[in-house]
């Protein structure tokens, strides 16, 4: 049994499109992009709304609650880890890692809660643990 | 079926016999494939007036390879849809020929991932892409992306590992007859299930091989094809798309559908045929689950029925209803450059010409489909479909 907490997350790299998200995350806040023109949110965050190509986007606080859409634990590596898609209560589905439980504990439909985990360079990265 | 104009034909096809080439360069492999396809076609180098390539070609688009091959071209194209690029390029070559831009088009693929130590368990996110900051920390590799897809399909439709194993079993039944195949041993469903889990629920024998090598295809005007005194293989239908399930979804996120659900119907409509008319299918097989999803999305069975469709040898030539990948496919034969698309075209051409191994040759094979996926079903991917007919 491993909780697989030992894997070091590679740094995400910060770009003009990600710095506001990262700044909020450094304060422990999880935010989602909201389009002021079409009213929709999306993932992954970008400076141009993928629904309507508006650039009038603002960041809104999000719950960090979601459910597991699917997952796969890569075993044939030094530090196994669980890749997953988590559907947020706000709608979008994001690629992420599941942490804080053994691989066999995860199942589709499971309720999970976002937490930030520091990447190798300290940048907070959203991952999910059992709710 | 109403008659339709033949706009272009595949006149040359060549699969490099190597599966490991540490002593060759990628450009050299491209050139050896080009020469092989040219000889197969019975054309001369000077007949080629167009060159098509994808991201495996070294250098900037077609520049280095057109120079290396010393071609005189009046049309070129580089399109990168990953492993299915070459199926899309056949359609693009057909269209360029129909538009009068060229007469004889060369398409090549080559690479050495085996010699270079490439692995499906290595992270594949490319630095500098817009998605990189949102994917790189999570370790999206090839195999865990497809693992998520397989688990979701199992959850939604009750698909089992045993059913997936039948796809590998069928490929191995075919590969035993291919002297160039990397894996020639026939395997059983229990053999597949006994292989180690790589990224759950996918096991080692659910995964394709990593091989060096390549292939080339030559597309030409129908008049040229008919002058070559070989069976004429016409491109009668083609479709392509890019599918990106993450962007733009709201409540309908779906990893179990591939771009084949778009590219397939376009190709079938253009060809004026139905899935039931297809005598042989080359289906991209990076993993067993890749095959299952494409078969559903192309309409060979209903969505969710893929597991039942592939079971009990239904994909084995001479046994089942839909012979597939009679060269052994990526699962057993060859997946050059980690991009198997060109091998899908080549085996379909062999089948239509009656040049497949006698043990796997489909009788009266007049209509074939070749289908590819490129990229990752777990993030974003290209899909390209070709329907080919023997005149």
Short mmCIF file of C-alpha atoms in Angstrom, two decimals:
data_model
loop_
_atom_site.label_atom_id
_atom_site.label_comp_id
_atom_site.label_asym_id
_atom_site.label_seq_id
_atom_site.Cartn_x
_atom_site.Cartn_y
_atom_site.Cartn_z
CA UNK A 1 0.00 0.00 0.00
CA UNK A 2 1.34 3.35 -0.95
CA UNK A 3 -0.27 6.75 -0.76
CA UNK A 4 2.12 7.84 -3.50
CA UNK A 5 2.80 11.18 -1.80
CA UNK A 6 6.46 10.79 -2.68
CA UNK A 7 6.16 11.80 -6.32
CA UNK A 8 7.56 15.26 -6.98
CA UNK A 9 5.34 17.19 -9.40
CA UNK A 10 7.23 18.75 -12.31
CA UNK A 11 6.95 22.55 -12.36
CA UNK A 12 4.04 23.77 -14.49
CA UNK A 13 5.91 26.77 -15.85
CA UNK A 14 4.28 30.19 -15.55
CA UNK A 15 3.04 32.09 -18.59
CA UNK A 16 1.07 35.34 -19.02
CA UNK A 17 -2.03 33.15 -19.24
CA UNK A 18 -1.39 31.33 -15.96
CA UNK A 19 0.10 33.91 -13.60
CA UNK A 20 -3.21 35.16 -12.16
CA UNK A 21 -4.30 31.60 -11.44
CA UNK A 22 -0.98 30.85 -9.76
CA UNK A 23 -1.14 34.09 -7.73
CA UNK A 24 -4.57 33.09 -6.40
CA UNK A 25 -3.34 29.57 -5.70
CA UNK A 26 -0.44 30.98 -3.67
CA UNK A 27 -3.12 32.50 -1.44
CA UNK A 28 -4.90 29.15 -1.27
CA UNK A 29 -7.72 30.24 -3.58
CA UNK A 30 -8.94 28.07 -6.46
CA UNK A 31 -10.43 30.20 -9.23
CA UNK A 32 -12.03 29.46 -12.59
CA UNK A 33 -12.19 31.68 -15.66
CA UNK A 34 -15.60 33.22 -16.28
CA UNK A 35 -16.57 34.79 -19.61
CA UNK A 36 -18.35 38.13 -19.19
CA UNK A 37 -19.79 37.82 -22.70
CA UNK A 38 -21.17 34.27 -22.92
CA UNK A 39 -21.39 33.61 -19.17
CA UNK A 40 -19.62 30.29 -19.34
CA UNK A 41 -16.56 28.86 -17.63
CA UNK A 42 -13.92 26.55 -19.06
CA UNK A 43 -10.82 24.47 -18.36
CA UNK A 44 -7.88 24.67 -18.94
CA UNK A 45 -7.86 28.44 -18.37
CA UNK A 46 -6.93 30.62 -21.32
CA UNK A 47 -6.96 34.33 -22.15
CA UNK A 48 -9.49 33.82 -24.94
CA UNK A 49 -12.83 32.18 -24.12
CA UNK A 50 -12.91 28.84 -26.03
CA UNK A 51 -16.70 29.10 -26.33
CA UNK A 52 -17.06 32.54 -27.93
CA UNK A 53 -13.48 33.92 -28.33
CA UNK A 54 -14.25 36.84 -26.06
CA UNK A 55 -11.29 38.25 -24.16
CA UNK A 56 -13.51 39.66 -21.38
CA UNK A 57 -12.64 36.98 -18.86
CA UNK A 58 -12.62 37.30 -15.08
CA UNK A 59 -11.58 34.86 -12.34
CA UNK A 60 -14.30 33.57 -10.03
CA UNK A 61 -13.84 31.60 -6.81
CA UNK A 62 -14.70 27.91 -7.24
CA UNK A 63 -15.61 25.25 -4.71
CA UNK A 64 -12.83 22.80 -5.43
CA UNK A 65 -15.42 20.03 -5.15
CA UNK A 66 -15.65 17.45 -7.87
CA UNK A 67 -16.18 13.82 -8.81
CA UNK A 68 -13.78 11.37 -10.43
CA UNK A 69 -14.61 10.91 -14.12
CA UNK A 70 -11.85 8.37 -14.70
CA UNK A 71 -8.37 7.52 -13.45
CA UNK A 72 -5.35 5.35 -14.18
CA UNK A 73 -2.41 4.56 -11.95
CA UNK A 74 0.91 4.27 -13.77
CA UNK A 75 2.67 1.42 -12.02
CA UNK A 76 5.74 0.70 -14.13
CA UNK A 77 7.70 3.74 -12.95
CA UNK A 78 9.83 4.46 -9.89
CA UNK A 79 7.15 6.48 -8.11
CA UNK A 80 3.69 5.29 -9.22
CA UNK A 81 1.00 7.97 -9.43
CA UNK A 82 -2.64 8.33 -10.39
CA UNK A 83 -3.65 10.42 -13.37
CA UNK A 84 -7.31 11.39 -13.39
CA UNK A 85 -10.05 13.46 -14.89
CA UNK A 86 -12.13 15.21 -12.25
CA UNK A 87 -15.42 16.90 -13.11
CA UNK A 88 -15.79 20.05 -11.03
CA UNK A 89 -19.13 20.95 -9.45
CA UNK A 90 -18.94 24.12 -11.60
CA UNK A 91 -19.00 22.02 -14.79
CA UNK A 92 -15.59 21.69 -16.43
CA UNK A 93 -13.56 18.50 -16.28
CA UNK A 94 -9.85 18.86 -15.58
CA UNK A 95 -6.81 16.66 -15.91
CA UNK A 96 -5.19 16.18 -12.51
CA UNK A 97 -3.66 13.75 -10.05
CA UNK A 98 -5.42 11.92 -7.25
CA UNK A 99 -3.48 11.91 -3.99
CA UNK A 100 -3.92 10.82 -0.42
CA UNK A 101 -5.26 7.31 -0.94
CA UNK A 102 -4.06 3.94 -2.22
CA UNK A 103 -4.55 3.25 -5.94
CA UNK A 104 -7.19 0.61 -5.28
CA UNK A 105 -9.27 3.10 -3.24
CA UNK A 106 -10.18 5.25 -6.22
CA UNK A 107 -13.34 4.70 -8.21
CA UNK A 108 -15.31 6.56 -10.83
CA UNK A 109 -17.96 8.81 -9.30
CA UNK A 110 -16.03 9.26 -6.05
CA UNK A 111 -16.35 12.70 -4.42
CA UNK A 112 -13.04 14.52 -4.21
CA UNK A 113 -11.80 17.85 -2.91
CA UNK A 114 -9.12 20.06 -4.39
CA UNK A 115 -5.93 20.78 -2.53
CA UNK A 116 -2.80 22.54 -3.68
CA UNK A 117 0.42 20.61 -3.81
CA UNK A 118 3.77 22.33 -4.29
CA UNK A 119 5.58 21.39 -7.48
CA UNK A 120 9.35 20.99 -7.57
CA UNK A 121 9.79 24.78 -7.84
CA UNK A 122 7.17 25.52 -5.16
CA UNK A 123 4.38 26.51 -7.56
CA UNK A 124 1.04 25.34 -6.12
CA UNK A 125 -0.64 22.79 -8.38
CA UNK A 126 -4.28 21.66 -7.99
CA UNK A 127 -4.66 17.98 -7.13
CA UNK A 128 -7.56 16.09 -5.57
CA UNK A 129 -7.95 13.98 -2.43
CA UNK A 130 -10.95 12.05 -1.10
CA UNK A 131 -13.65 14.51 0.02
CA UNK B 1 -23.63 2.16 -55.40
CA UNK B 2 -23.42 4.98 -57.92
CA UNK B 3 -20.22 5.37 -59.94
CA UNK B 4 -17.92 8.10 -58.74
CA UNK B 5 -14.88 9.64 -60.33
CA UNK B 6 -11.52 8.28 -59.24
CA UNK B 7 -9.53 11.30 -58.27
CA UNK B 8 -6.33 9.54 -57.25
CA UNK B 9 -4.90 6.09 -56.64
CA UNK B 10 -2.32 4.58 -54.34
CA UNK B 11 0.27 3.18 -56.74
CA UNK B 12 3.17 2.48 -54.41
CA UNK B 13 3.41 1.20 -50.84
CA UNK B 14 6.43 0.08 -48.88
CA UNK B 15 7.00 -0.90 -45.27
CA UNK B 16 10.60 -0.84 -44.12
CA UNK B 17 11.57 -4.33 -42.92
CA UNK B 18 13.72 -3.06 -40.06
CA UNK B 19 12.38 -2.90 -36.53
CA UNK B 20 15.63 -1.70 -34.96
CA UNK B 21 18.01 0.63 -36.75
CA UNK B 22 20.63 2.07 -34.36
CA UNK B 23 23.08 2.42 -37.24
CA UNK B 24 20.82 4.54 -39.46
CA UNK B 25 19.61 8.12 -39.39
CA UNK B 26 15.96 9.12 -39.59
CA UNK B 27 16.54 10.84 -42.95
CA UNK B 28 18.16 7.68 -44.28
CA UNK B 29 15.16 5.60 -43.21
CA UNK B 30 12.83 8.08 -44.94
CA UNK B 31 14.90 7.74 -48.12
CA UNK B 32 14.95 3.94 -47.98
CA UNK B 33 11.18 3.95 -47.58
CA UNK B 34 10.79 6.38 -50.50
CA UNK B 35 12.96 4.18 -52.72
CA UNK B 36 10.97 1.12 -51.70
CA UNK B 37 7.64 2.71 -52.55
CA UNK B 38 8.99 4.00 -55.85
CA UNK B 39 10.18 0.51 -56.83
CA UNK B 40 6.85 -0.95 -55.74
CA UNK B 41 5.06 1.54 -57.99
CA UNK B 42 7.36 0.96 -60.94
CA UNK B 43 7.87 4.69 -61.32
CA UNK B 44 11.06 6.73 -61.67
CA UNK B 45 12.32 9.26 -59.14
CA UNK B 46 11.80 12.06 -61.67
CA UNK B 47 8.09 11.21 -61.84
CA UNK B 48 7.56 12.49 -58.29
CA UNK B 49 6.42 16.10 -58.29
CA UNK B 50 5.00 16.44 -54.77
CA UNK B 51 6.20 15.53 -51.28
CA UNK B 52 4.13 15.17 -48.11
CA UNK B 53 5.40 14.63 -44.59
CA UNK B 54 4.51 15.02 -40.92
CA UNK B 55 6.33 15.78 -37.67
CA UNK B 56 8.62 12.76 -37.84
CA UNK B 57 10.47 14.23 -40.84
CA UNK B 58 13.71 15.83 -39.62
CA UNK B 59 14.03 19.58 -40.09
CA UNK B 60 11.53 22.27 -41.03
CA UNK B 61 8.54 20.66 -42.71
CA UNK B 62 9.51 19.24 -46.10
CA UNK B 63 12.64 21.36 -46.60
CA UNK B 64 15.35 19.01 -45.37
CA UNK B 65 13.79 15.90 -46.84
CA UNK B 66 13.09 17.37 -50.28
CA UNK B 67 16.75 18.40 -50.33
CA UNK B 68 18.04 15.06 -48.97
CA UNK B 69 15.94 13.12 -51.48
CA UNK B 70 16.85 15.57 -54.24
CA UNK B 71 13.26 15.91 -55.43
CA UNK B 72 11.92 18.47 -57.90
CA UNK B 73 8.55 19.36 -56.43
CA UNK B 74 5.78 21.74 -57.36
CA UNK B 75 3.64 20.91 -54.37
CA UNK B 76 4.55 20.13 -50.75
CA UNK B 77 2.73 19.79 -47.48
CA UNK B 78 3.54 19.12 -43.85
CA UNK B 79 0.56 18.25 -41.68
CA UNK B 80 0.92 16.96 -38.16
CA UNK B 81 -1.95 14.97 -36.70
CA UNK B 82 0.44 12.58 -34.94
CA UNK B 83 0.16 8.93 -35.89
CA UNK B 84 -2.78 9.39 -38.26
CA UNK B 85 -1.09 12.14 -40.29
CA UNK B 86 -0.29 9.82 -43.20
CA UNK B 87 -3.92 8.83 -43.73
CA UNK B 88 -4.83 12.51 -43.87
CA UNK B 89 -1.90 13.14 -46.22
CA UNK B 90 -3.19 10.53 -48.68
CA UNK B 91 -6.44 12.49 -48.87
CA UNK B 92 -4.59 15.78 -49.19
CA UNK B 93 -2.46 14.30 -51.99
CA UNK B 94 -5.62 13.09 -53.73
CA UNK B 95 -7.07 16.59 -53.52
CA UNK B 96 -3.86 18.21 -54.76
CA UNK B 97 -3.84 15.81 -57.72
CA UNK B 98 -7.53 16.49 -58.45
CA UNK B 99 -6.80 20.21 -58.37
CA UNK B 100 -4.05 19.77 -60.94
CA UNK B 101 -1.29 20.84 -58.59
CA UNK B 102 0.71 17.62 -59.04
CA UNK B 103 0.66 14.17 -60.64
CA UNK B 104 2.68 11.87 -58.39
CA UNK B 105 2.89 12.48 -54.64
CA UNK B 106 5.30 10.83 -52.23
CA UNK B 107 4.42 10.46 -48.52
CA UNK B 108 7.06 9.15 -46.08
CA UNK B 109 7.28 8.29 -42.40
CA UNK B 110 10.30 7.08 -40.44
CA UNK B 111 11.75 7.14 -36.96
CA UNK B 112 13.90 5.34 -34.43
CA UNK B 113 12.06 5.45 -31.09
CA UNK B 114 13.30 1.96 -30.17
CA UNK B 115 16.95 2.89 -30.62
CA UNK B 116 16.38 6.20 -28.87
CA UNK B 117 14.82 4.57 -25.81
CA UNK B 118 11.30 5.97 -26.22
CA UNK B 119 8.71 4.63 -23.82
CA UNK B 120 4.95 4.89 -23.45
CA UNK B 121 5.44 5.55 -19.74
CA UNK B 122 7.39 8.77 -20.30
CA UNK B 123 5.58 12.12 -19.97
CA UNK B 124 4.51 13.39 -23.38
CA UNK B 125 3.43 16.97 -22.70
CA UNK B 126 5.33 19.30 -25.01
CA UNK B 127 6.91 22.38 -23.52
CA UNK B 128 5.66 25.60 -25.05
CA UNK B 129 2.18 24.32 -25.83
CA UNK B 130 -0.73 26.22 -24.28
CA UNK B 131 -1.80 23.09 -22.38
CA UNK B 132 1.66 22.41 -20.93
CA UNK B 133 1.23 24.35 -17.63
CA UNK B 134 -2.02 22.45 -17.00
CA UNK B 135 -0.73 19.00 -17.89
CA UNK B 136 3.02 18.77 -17.26
CA UNK B 137 2.78 18.47 -13.45
CA UNK B 138 0.40 15.51 -13.71
CA UNK B 139 2.56 13.16 -15.74
CA UNK B 140 0.25 12.56 -18.70
CA UNK B 141 2.00 9.78 -20.63
CA UNK B 142 0.70 7.79 -23.55
CA UNK B 143 -0.32 4.76 -21.54
CA UNK B 144 -2.03 6.42 -18.57
CA UNK B 145 -4.06 8.65 -20.90
CA UNK B 146 -5.40 5.57 -22.66
CA UNK B 147 -5.75 3.85 -19.28
CA UNK B 148 -8.26 6.50 -18.21
CA UNK B 149 -10.14 6.00 -21.47
CA UNK B 150 -10.26 2.22 -21.01
CA UNK B 151 -11.46 2.49 -17.41
CA UNK B 152 -14.23 4.90 -18.36
CA UNK B 153 -15.42 2.65 -21.19
CA UNK B 154 -15.49 -0.30 -18.78
CA UNK B 155 -17.48 1.78 -16.31
CA UNK B 156 -19.99 3.07 -18.82
CA UNK B 157 -20.49 0.01 -20.99
CA UNK B 158 -19.31 -2.99 -18.97
CA UNK B 159 -16.37 -3.65 -21.28
CA UNK B 160 -13.95 -6.17 -19.79
CA UNK B 161 -10.21 -6.79 -19.91
CA UNK B 162 -11.01 -10.17 -21.50
CA UNK B 163 -12.77 -8.44 -24.36
CA UNK B 164 -9.85 -6.05 -24.87
CA UNK B 165 -7.51 -9.05 -24.85
CA UNK B 166 -9.31 -10.51 -27.87
CA UNK B 167 -7.99 -7.60 -29.94
CA UNK B 168 -4.40 -8.54 -29.09
CA UNK B 169 -5.17 -12.21 -29.68
CA UNK B 170 -6.45 -11.42 -33.19
CA UNK B 171 -3.38 -9.31 -33.96
CA UNK B 172 -1.08 -12.11 -32.80
CA UNK B 173 -2.93 -14.66 -34.93
CA UNK B 174 -2.08 -12.49 -37.93
CA UNK B 175 1.49 -11.60 -36.86
CA UNK B 176 2.57 -15.26 -36.79
CA UNK B 177 2.54 -15.14 -40.59
CA UNK B 178 4.57 -11.92 -40.89
CA UNK B 179 8.34 -12.64 -40.86
CA UNK B 180 9.06 -8.96 -40.11
CA UNK B 181 6.73 -8.71 -37.11
CA UNK B 182 8.40 -7.86 -33.81
CA UNK B 183 6.11 -10.20 -31.87
CA UNK B 184 5.24 -13.39 -33.78
CA UNK B 185 4.09 -15.60 -30.93
CA UNK B 186 0.40 -16.37 -30.87
CA UNK B 187 -1.08 -15.32 -27.53
CA UNK B 188 -4.31 -16.29 -25.78
CA UNK B 189 -6.73 -14.25 -23.70
CA UNK B 190 -5.20 -15.69 -20.46
CA UNK B 191 -1.73 -14.73 -21.74
CA UNK B 192 -2.85 -11.12 -22.13
CA UNK B 193 -4.50 -11.09 -18.71
CA UNK B 194 -1.35 -12.56 -17.13
CA UNK B 195 0.89 -9.80 -18.50
CA UNK B 196 1.80 -7.11 -15.96
CA UNK B 197 -0.39 -4.06 -15.48
CA UNK B 198 1.38 -0.99 -16.88
CA UNK B 199 -1.23 1.67 -16.13
CA UNK B 200 -4.45 0.21 -14.87
CA UNK B 201 -6.50 -1.28 -16.40
CA UNK B 202 -4.08 -1.63 -19.34
CA UNK B 203 -1.57 -4.47 -19.32
CA UNK B 204 1.64 -4.87 -21.25
CA UNK B 205 -0.04 -6.91 -23.97
CA UNK B 206 -2.70 -4.21 -24.40
CA UNK B 207 0.11 -1.92 -25.62
CA UNK B 208 1.68 -1.65 -29.06
CA UNK B 209 5.34 -2.28 -29.76
CA UNK B 210 7.99 0.45 -29.91
CA UNK B 211 9.83 -0.02 -33.19
CA UNK B 212 12.24 1.72 -35.51
CA UNK B 213 11.49 1.85 -39.21
CA UNK B 214 9.01 3.56 -41.44
CA UNK B 215 7.02 3.40 -44.60
CA UNK B 216 6.10 5.29 -47.72
CA UNK B 217 3.13 5.59 -50.03
CA UNK B 218 2.86 7.04 -53.53
CA UNK B 219 -0.40 8.58 -54.72
CA UNK B 220 -0.88 9.29 -58.42
CA UNK B 221 -3.36 10.33 -61.09
CA UNK B 222 -5.68 7.47 -62.16
CA UNK B 223 -4.26 7.45 -65.71
CA UNK B 224 -0.80 6.87 -64.30
CA UNK B 225 -2.11 4.14 -61.96
CA UNK B 226 -3.77 2.31 -64.87
CA UNK B 227 -0.57 2.44 -66.92
CA UNK B 228 1.36 0.52 -64.25
CA UNK B 229 -0.36 -2.86 -64.85
CA UNK B 230 -0.97 -3.49 -61.19
CA UNK B 231 -4.27 -3.72 -59.32
CA UNK B 232 -5.53 -0.14 -59.12
CA UNK B 233 -6.34 1.07 -55.60
CA UNK B 234 -8.58 4.12 -55.61
CA UNK B 235 -9.10 6.56 -52.75
CA UNK B 236 -12.91 6.84 -52.71
CA UNK B 237 -13.53 8.36 -49.31
CA UNK B 238 -11.64 10.38 -46.73
CA UNK B 239 -12.36 12.28 -43.56
CA UNK B 240 -10.37 13.91 -40.80
CA UNK B 241 -10.85 15.90 -37.63
CA UNK B 242 -9.31 16.95 -34.33
CA UNK B 243 -11.12 16.03 -31.14
CA UNK B 244 -10.44 17.87 -27.88
CA UNK B 245 -12.85 16.77 -25.18
CA UNK B 246 -11.62 19.14 -22.47
CA UNK B 247 -12.31 22.50 -24.09
CA UNK B 248 -15.81 23.73 -24.48
CA UNK B 249 -17.58 20.97 -22.64
CA UNK B 250 -20.25 21.53 -20.01
CA UNK B 251 -21.77 18.41 -18.56
CA UNK B 252 -21.08 16.27 -21.60
CA UNK B 253 -17.42 15.45 -21.07
CA UNK B 254 -16.72 12.23 -22.94
CA UNK B 255 -13.44 10.34 -23.23
CA UNK B 256 -15.04 7.26 -24.78
CA UNK B 257 -15.70 8.79 -28.20
CA UNK B 258 -12.92 9.33 -30.74
CA UNK B 259 -12.61 11.62 -33.72
CA UNK B 260 -13.52 8.59 -35.86
CA UNK B 261 -17.13 9.45 -35.04
CA UNK B 262 -16.57 12.53 -37.23
CA UNK B 263 -13.95 11.42 -39.79
CA UNK B 264 -15.65 8.05 -40.39
CA UNK B 265 -19.10 9.29 -41.46
CA UNK B 266 -17.48 11.90 -43.74
CA UNK B 267 -15.44 9.19 -45.46
CA UNK B 268 -18.36 6.76 -45.74
CA UNK B 269 -20.65 9.45 -47.19
CA UNK B 270 -18.02 10.47 -49.73
CA UNK B 271 -17.44 6.85 -50.76
CA UNK B 272 -21.14 6.02 -50.84
CA UNK B 273 -20.62 2.81 -48.87
CA UNK B 274 -21.57 1.52 -45.43
CA UNK B 275 -19.51 -0.16 -42.69
CA UNK B 276 -21.14 -3.49 -43.58
CA UNK B 277 -19.64 -3.22 -47.10
CA UNK B 278 -16.04 -3.12 -45.80
CA UNK B 279 -14.17 -6.40 -46.37
CA UNK B 280 -10.98 -5.50 -44.49
CA UNK B 281 -10.15 -2.79 -41.93
CA UNK B 282 -6.81 -1.40 -40.80
CA UNK B 283 -7.55 0.12 -37.41
CA UNK B 284 -4.96 2.12 -35.47
CA UNK B 285 -3.89 -0.02 -32.55
CA UNK B 286 -1.67 1.94 -30.21
CA UNK B 287 -3.58 0.05 -27.53
CA UNK B 288 -6.36 -2.52 -27.59
CA UNK B 289 -8.83 0.09 -26.33
CA UNK B 290 -7.94 2.36 -29.27
CA UNK B 291 -9.24 -0.29 -31.68
CA UNK B 292 -12.42 -0.91 -29.75
CA UNK B 293 -13.42 2.76 -29.65
CA UNK B 294 -12.73 3.33 -33.35
CA UNK B 295 -14.76 0.28 -34.37
CA UNK B 296 -17.73 1.70 -32.46
CA UNK B 297 -17.27 5.22 -33.77
CA UNK B 298 -16.92 4.04 -37.38
CA UNK B 299 -20.26 2.24 -37.04
CA UNK B 300 -19.06 -1.37 -37.23
CA UNK B 301 -21.12 -1.83 -34.07
CA UNK B 302 -23.19 0.38 -31.78
CA UNK B 303 -21.53 2.61 -29.16
CA UNK B 304 -20.79 0.48 -26.13
CA UNK B 305 -21.00 -2.79 -28.07
CA UNK B 306 -17.32 -2.86 -29.00
CA UNK B 307 -16.40 -5.38 -26.32
CA UNK B 308 -18.90 -7.91 -27.58
CA UNK B 309 -17.98 -7.14 -31.21
CA UNK B 310 -14.27 -7.91 -30.83
CA UNK B 311 -14.69 -11.02 -28.67
CA UNK B 312 -14.41 -14.62 -29.83
CA UNK B 313 -12.11 -13.92 -32.76
CA UNK B 314 -14.39 -11.60 -34.71
CA UNK B 315 -11.36 -9.62 -35.96
CA UNK B 316 -9.37 -12.71 -37.09
CA UNK B 317 -9.04 -13.19 -40.85
CA UNK B 318 -10.86 -16.31 -41.98
CA UNK B 319 -12.68 -16.58 -38.65
CA UNK B 320 -14.50 -13.37 -37.86
CA UNK B 321 -16.75 -10.89 -39.58
CA UNK B 322 -14.22 -8.05 -39.80
CA UNK B 323 -10.60 -9.06 -40.49
CA UNK B 324 -8.36 -6.32 -39.11
CA UNK B 325 -4.63 -5.52 -39.12
CA UNK B 326 -3.61 -8.67 -40.97
CA UNK B 327 0.06 -7.65 -40.75
CA UNK B 328 -0.11 -7.97 -36.98
CA UNK B 329 -0.67 -4.23 -36.54
CA UNK B 330 1.02 -2.00 -34.03
CA UNK B 331 0.22 -4.50 -31.30
CA UNK B 332 2.53 -7.14 -32.81
CA UNK B 333 4.18 -6.03 -36.02
CA UNK B 334 5.36 -2.45 -36.19
CA UNK B 335 4.68 1.06 -34.87
CA UNK B 336 7.48 3.03 -36.53
CA UNK B 337 8.28 6.46 -35.09
CA UNK B 338 5.51 5.86 -32.53
CA UNK B 339 3.24 6.74 -35.46
CA UNK B 340 1.61 3.74 -37.04
CA UNK B 341 -0.57 5.48 -39.60
CA UNK B 342 1.34 4.58 -42.72
CA UNK B 343 1.35 0.87 -41.86
CA UNK B 344 -2.44 1.02 -41.81
CA UNK B 345 -2.48 2.25 -45.41
CA UNK B 346 0.16 -0.24 -46.53
CA UNK B 347 -1.64 -3.35 -45.26
CA UNK B 348 -4.94 -2.13 -46.74
CA UNK B 349 -3.18 -1.76 -50.12
CA UNK B 350 -1.73 -5.28 -49.79
CA UNK B 351 -5.19 -6.66 -49.09
CA UNK B 352 -6.80 -4.84 -52.03
CA UNK B 353 -4.04 -6.01 -54.38
CA UNK B 354 -4.29 -9.57 -53.09
CA UNK B 355 -0.70 -9.34 -51.85
CA UNK B 356 -1.28 -10.02 -48.15
CA UNK B 357 0.09 -13.27 -46.71
CA UNK B 358 -2.06 -16.12 -48.09
CA UNK B 359 -2.95 -17.19 -44.56
CA UNK B 360 -4.57 -13.83 -43.85
CA UNK B 361 -5.58 -12.60 -47.33
CA UNK B 362 -9.27 -11.69 -47.38
CA UNK B 363 -11.10 -13.30 -50.32
CA UNK B 364 -12.37 -10.88 -52.96
CA UNK B 365 -11.09 -7.93 -50.99
CA UNK B 366 -12.47 -5.08 -53.08
CA UNK B 367 -13.24 -2.53 -50.38
CA UNK B 368 -11.04 -1.65 -47.40
CA UNK B 369 -10.93 0.96 -44.70
CA UNK B 370 -7.87 2.45 -43.03
CA UNK B 371 -8.36 4.41 -39.84
CA UNK B 372 -5.90 6.27 -37.65
CA UNK B 373 -5.69 8.17 -34.39
CA UNK B 374 -2.84 10.52 -33.53
CA UNK B 375 -1.99 12.22 -30.26
CA UNK B 376 -3.64 10.97 -27.09
CA UNK B 377 -7.24 9.89 -26.52
CA UNK B 378 -6.75 11.06 -22.94
CA UNK B 379 -6.19 14.67 -23.95
CA UNK B 380 -6.57 15.64 -27.63
CA UNK B 381 -6.17 13.70 -30.81
CA UNK B 382 -6.47 13.70 -34.56
CA UNK B 383 -8.46 11.15 -36.50
CA UNK B 384 -8.28 10.29 -40.19
CA UNK B 385 -10.28 7.76 -42.18
CA UNK B 386 -9.65 6.45 -45.69
CA UNK B 387 -11.86 4.20 -47.78
CA UNK B 388 -10.03 2.43 -50.56
CA UNK B 389 -11.42 0.41 -53.44
CA UNK B 390 -9.87 -1.95 -55.96
CA UNK B 391 -10.90 -0.94 -59.44
#
